[in-house]
Amino acid sequence: MMSYRDLGVWKRGMDLAEVVYDVARQLPESERFGLAQQMRRSAVSIPSFIAEGRARLSTREFARFIAMALGSLAELETQLLLAARLRLTTADVDTILATADQLGRMLQALRKTLDRKLVAGGCPASERPNR
């Protein structure tokens, strides 16, 4: 069985988290416990949800955790946009958002694959992840 560490989507999530940590370090001291902390939490939760979902050994659970990773990604994108809008960072937010967009597409593709697997496996509709 493939480890979560072998998943390209997890690796991309780790790459994004690393970049976000660099951005958070550059934010003003006044944002240390505000936006910077929230950005770090959102960024860390993405690969963490992927890893936890994969470790559950259930397709349904994995799909649920991928959905949560997508939610955290949306939070992070919003936080990056806010940091740029408030001129709190000189980081190339557009490049970071492009990476986030690529990760989002990877997560969506994985989610669709898992959903198809659930349907093919005869999983009752009540147990299928919401879209």
PDB file of C-alpha atoms in Angstrom:
ATOM      1  CA  MET A   1       0.000   0.000   0.000  1.00  0.00           C
ATOM      2  CA  MET A   2       1.245   3.456  -0.906  1.00  0.00           C
ATOM      3  CA  SER A   3       2.168   5.732   1.987  1.00  0.00           C
ATOM      4  CA  TYR A   4       0.798   9.258   2.142  1.00  0.00           C
ATOM      5  CA  ARG A   5       4.433  10.386   1.760  1.00  0.00           C
ATOM      6  CA  ASP A   6       4.419   8.902  -1.745  1.00  0.00           C
ATOM      7  CA  LEU A   7       1.407  10.961  -2.859  1.00  0.00           C
ATOM      8  CA  GLY A   8       2.210  13.873  -5.166  1.00  0.00           C
ATOM      9  CA  VAL A   9      -0.674  15.840  -3.681  1.00  0.00           C
ATOM     10  CA  TRP A  10       0.819  15.499  -0.175  1.00  0.00           C
ATOM     11  CA  LYS A  11       4.255  16.567  -1.455  1.00  0.00           C
ATOM     12  CA  ARG A  12       2.744  19.631  -3.141  1.00  0.00           C
ATOM     13  CA  GLY A  13       0.903  20.466   0.087  1.00  0.00           C
ATOM     14  CA  MET A  14       4.179  20.269   2.011  1.00  0.00           C
ATOM     15  CA  ASP A  15       5.847  22.559  -0.551  1.00  0.00           C
ATOM     16  CA  LEU A  16       3.042  25.090  -0.171  1.00  0.00           C
ATOM     17  CA  ALA A  17       3.224  24.961   3.628  1.00  0.00           C
ATOM     18  CA  GLU A  18       6.957  25.668   3.489  1.00  0.00           C
ATOM     19  CA  VAL A  19       6.423  28.734   1.293  1.00  0.00           C
ATOM     20  CA  VAL A  20       3.615  29.982   3.537  1.00  0.00           C
ATOM     21  CA  TYR A  21       5.862  29.721   6.591  1.00  0.00           C
ATOM     22  CA  ASP A  22       8.339  31.990   4.789  1.00  0.00           C
ATOM     23  CA  VAL A  23       5.578  34.497   4.026  1.00  0.00           C
ATOM     24  CA  ALA A  24       4.268  34.382   7.609  1.00  0.00           C
ATOM     25  CA  ARG A  25       7.754  35.176   8.936  1.00  0.00           C
ATOM     26  CA  GLN A  26       7.773  38.345   6.816  1.00  0.00           C
ATOM     27  CA  LEU A  27       4.485  39.680   8.144  1.00  0.00           C
ATOM     28  CA  PRO A  28       4.636  42.558  10.624  1.00  0.00           C
ATOM     29  CA  GLU A  29       5.091  41.715  14.302  1.00  0.00           C
ATOM     30  CA  SER A  30       1.555  43.002  14.923  1.00  0.00           C
ATOM     31  CA  GLU A  31       0.260  40.034  12.862  1.00  0.00           C
ATOM     32  CA  ARG A  32       2.352  37.404  14.648  1.00  0.00           C
ATOM     33  CA  PHE A  33      -0.624  36.013  16.591  1.00  0.00           C
ATOM     34  CA  GLY A  34      -3.224  37.015  14.022  1.00  0.00           C
ATOM     35  CA  LEU A  35      -2.966  36.507  10.303  1.00  0.00           C
ATOM     36  CA  ALA A  36       0.494  34.894  10.395  1.00  0.00           C
ATOM     37  CA  GLN A  37      -0.608  32.228  12.850  1.00  0.00           C
ATOM     38  CA  GLN A  38      -3.818  31.551  10.930  1.00  0.00           C
ATOM     39  CA  MET A  39      -1.906  31.224   7.646  1.00  0.00           C
ATOM     40  CA  ARG A  40       0.474  28.716   9.195  1.00  0.00           C
ATOM     41  CA  ARG A  41      -2.394  26.677  10.647  1.00  0.00           C
ATOM     42  CA  SER A  42      -4.268  26.588   7.350  1.00  0.00           C
ATOM     43  CA  ALA A  43      -1.122  25.647   5.432  1.00  0.00           C
ATOM     44  CA  VAL A  44      -0.151  22.882   7.862  1.00  0.00           C
ATOM     45  CA  SER A  45      -3.653  21.431   7.906  1.00  0.00           C
ATOM     46  CA  ILE A  46      -3.648  20.734   4.153  1.00  0.00           C
ATOM     47  CA  PRO A  47      -0.941  18.035   4.038  1.00  0.00           C
ATOM     48  CA  SER A  48      -1.979  16.929   7.530  1.00  0.00           C
ATOM     49  CA  PHE A  49      -5.541  16.184   6.376  1.00  0.00           C
ATOM     50  CA  ILE A  50      -4.179  14.338   3.343  1.00  0.00           C
ATOM     51  CA  ALA A  51      -1.940  12.208   5.562  1.00  0.00           C
ATOM     52  CA  GLU A  52      -4.635  11.522   8.138  1.00  0.00           C
ATOM     53  CA  GLY A  53      -7.203  10.623   5.504  1.00  0.00           C
ATOM     54  CA  ARG A  54      -4.824   8.235   3.776  1.00  0.00           C
ATOM     55  CA  ALA A  55      -3.964   6.598   7.094  1.00  0.00           C
ATOM     56  CA  ARG A  56      -7.644   5.880   7.816  1.00  0.00           C
ATOM     57  CA  LEU A  57      -7.600   3.041   5.261  1.00  0.00           C
ATOM     58  CA  SER A  58     -11.181   3.797   4.263  1.00  0.00           C
ATOM     59  CA  THR A  59     -12.034   5.356   0.911  1.00  0.00           C
ATOM     60  CA  ARG A  60     -14.974   7.195   2.444  1.00  0.00           C
ATOM     61  CA  GLU A  61     -12.830   8.621   5.246  1.00  0.00           C
ATOM     62  CA  PHE A  62     -10.036   9.522   2.830  1.00  0.00           C
ATOM     63  CA  ALA A  63     -12.531  11.434   0.652  1.00  0.00           C
ATOM     64  CA  ARG A  64     -13.845  13.262   3.720  1.00  0.00           C
ATOM     65  CA  PHE A  65     -10.353  14.377   4.718  1.00  0.00           C
ATOM     66  CA  ILE A  66      -9.600  15.489   1.155  1.00  0.00           C
ATOM     67  CA  ALA A  67     -12.716  17.676   1.364  1.00  0.00           C
ATOM     68  CA  MET A  68     -11.372  19.200   4.585  1.00  0.00           C
ATOM     69  CA  ALA A  69      -8.001  19.813   2.903  1.00  0.00           C
ATOM     70  CA  LEU A  70      -9.849  21.670   0.145  1.00  0.00           C
ATOM     71  CA  GLY A  71     -11.554  23.816   2.772  1.00  0.00           C
ATOM     72  CA  SER A  72      -8.226  24.643   4.398  1.00  0.00           C
ATOM     73  CA  LEU A  73      -6.799  25.515   0.994  1.00  0.00           C
ATOM     74  CA  ALA A  74      -9.652  27.979   0.394  1.00  0.00           C
ATOM     75  CA  GLU A  75      -8.972  29.532   3.814  1.00  0.00           C
ATOM     76  CA  LEU A  76      -5.289  29.866   3.000  1.00  0.00           C
ATOM     77  CA  GLU A  77      -5.952  31.457  -0.383  1.00  0.00           C
ATOM     78  CA  THR A  78      -8.229  33.997   1.306  1.00  0.00           C
ATOM     79  CA  GLN A  79      -5.572  34.779   3.913  1.00  0.00           C
ATOM     80  CA  LEU A  80      -2.892  35.246   1.247  1.00  0.00           C
ATOM     81  CA  LEU A  81      -5.172  37.544  -0.733  1.00  0.00           C
ATOM     82  CA  LEU A  82      -5.901  39.558   2.397  1.00  0.00           C
ATOM     83  CA  ALA A  83      -2.199  39.880   3.245  1.00  0.00           C
ATOM     84  CA  ALA A  84      -1.544  41.177  -0.273  1.00  0.00           C
ATOM     85  CA  ARG A  85      -4.564  43.486  -0.233  1.00  0.00           C
ATOM     86  CA  LEU A  86      -3.447  45.015   3.078  1.00  0.00           C
ATOM     87  CA  ARG A  87       0.107  45.274   1.734  1.00  0.00           C
ATOM     88  CA  LEU A  88       1.433  43.226   4.648  1.00  0.00           C
ATOM     89  CA  THR A  89       3.804  41.218   2.476  1.00  0.00           C
ATOM     90  CA  THR A  90       6.186  41.766  -0.397  1.00  0.00           C
ATOM     91  CA  ALA A  91       6.006  38.076  -1.329  1.00  0.00           C
ATOM     92  CA  ASP A  92       4.922  37.135  -4.835  1.00  0.00           C
ATOM     93  CA  VAL A  93       1.416  36.170  -3.786  1.00  0.00           C
ATOM     94  CA  ASP A  94       0.352  35.496  -7.382  1.00  0.00           C
ATOM     95  CA  THR A  95       2.997  32.777  -7.713  1.00  0.00           C
ATOM     96  CA  ILE A  96       1.984  31.266  -4.377  1.00  0.00           C
ATOM     97  CA  LEU A  97      -1.670  31.337  -5.427  1.00  0.00           C
ATOM     98  CA  ALA A  98      -0.741  29.589  -8.685  1.00  0.00           C
ATOM     99  CA  THR A  99       0.826  26.808  -6.610  1.00  0.00           C
ATOM    100  CA  ALA A 100      -2.293  26.725  -4.438  1.00  0.00           C
ATOM    101  CA  ASP A 101      -4.458  26.520  -7.557  1.00  0.00           C
ATOM    102  CA  GLN A 102      -2.426  23.579  -8.846  1.00  0.00           C
ATOM    103  CA  LEU A 103      -2.775  21.869  -5.472  1.00  0.00           C
ATOM    104  CA  GLY A 104      -6.522  22.531  -5.554  1.00  0.00           C
ATOM    105  CA  ARG A 105      -6.809  20.850  -8.946  1.00  0.00           C
ATOM    106  CA  MET A 106      -4.843  17.866  -7.635  1.00  0.00           C
ATOM    107  CA  LEU A 107      -7.110  17.603  -4.589  1.00  0.00           C
ATOM    108  CA  GLN A 108     -10.250  17.870  -6.741  1.00  0.00           C
ATOM    109  CA  ALA A 109      -8.973  15.133  -9.060  1.00  0.00           C
ATOM    110  CA  LEU A 110      -8.209  12.885  -6.104  1.00  0.00           C
ATOM    111  CA  ARG A 111     -11.632  13.588  -4.643  1.00  0.00           C
ATOM    112  CA  LYS A 112     -13.337  12.646  -7.920  1.00  0.00           C
ATOM    113  CA  THR A 113     -11.311   9.443  -8.113  1.00  0.00           C
ATOM    114  CA  LEU A 114     -12.306   8.525  -4.574  1.00  0.00           C
ATOM    115  CA  ASP A 115     -15.955   9.359  -5.270  1.00  0.00           C
ATOM    116  CA  ARG A 116     -15.935   7.111  -8.359  1.00  0.00           C
ATOM    117  CA  LYS A 117     -14.367   4.336  -6.303  1.00  0.00           C
ATOM    118  CA  LEU A 118     -17.114   4.677  -3.707  1.00  0.00           C
ATOM    119  CA  VAL A 119     -19.850   4.533  -6.332  1.00  0.00           C
ATOM    120  CA  ALA A 120     -18.241   1.556  -8.103  1.00  0.00           C
ATOM    121  CA  GLY A 121     -17.858  -0.240  -4.794  1.00  0.00           C
ATOM    122  CA  GLY A 122     -21.569  -0.013  -4.107  1.00  0.00           C
ATOM    123  CA  CYS A 123     -21.259   2.401  -1.218  1.00  0.00           C
ATOM    124  CA  PRO A 124     -24.741   3.593  -0.175  1.00  0.00           C
ATOM    125  CA  ALA A 125     -25.496   7.182  -1.167  1.00  0.00           C
ATOM    126  CA  SER A 126     -25.853   8.121   2.503  1.00  0.00           C
ATOM    127  CA  GLU A 127     -22.212   7.158   3.089  1.00  0.00           C
ATOM    128  CA  ARG A 128     -20.789   8.951   0.055  1.00  0.00           C
ATOM    129  CA  PRO A 129     -18.938  12.206   0.688  1.00  0.00           C
ATOM    130  CA  ASN A 130     -20.806  15.413  -0.096  1.00  0.00           C
ATOM    131  CA  ARG A 131     -19.605  17.408  -3.056  1.00  0.00           C
TER     132      ARG A 131
END
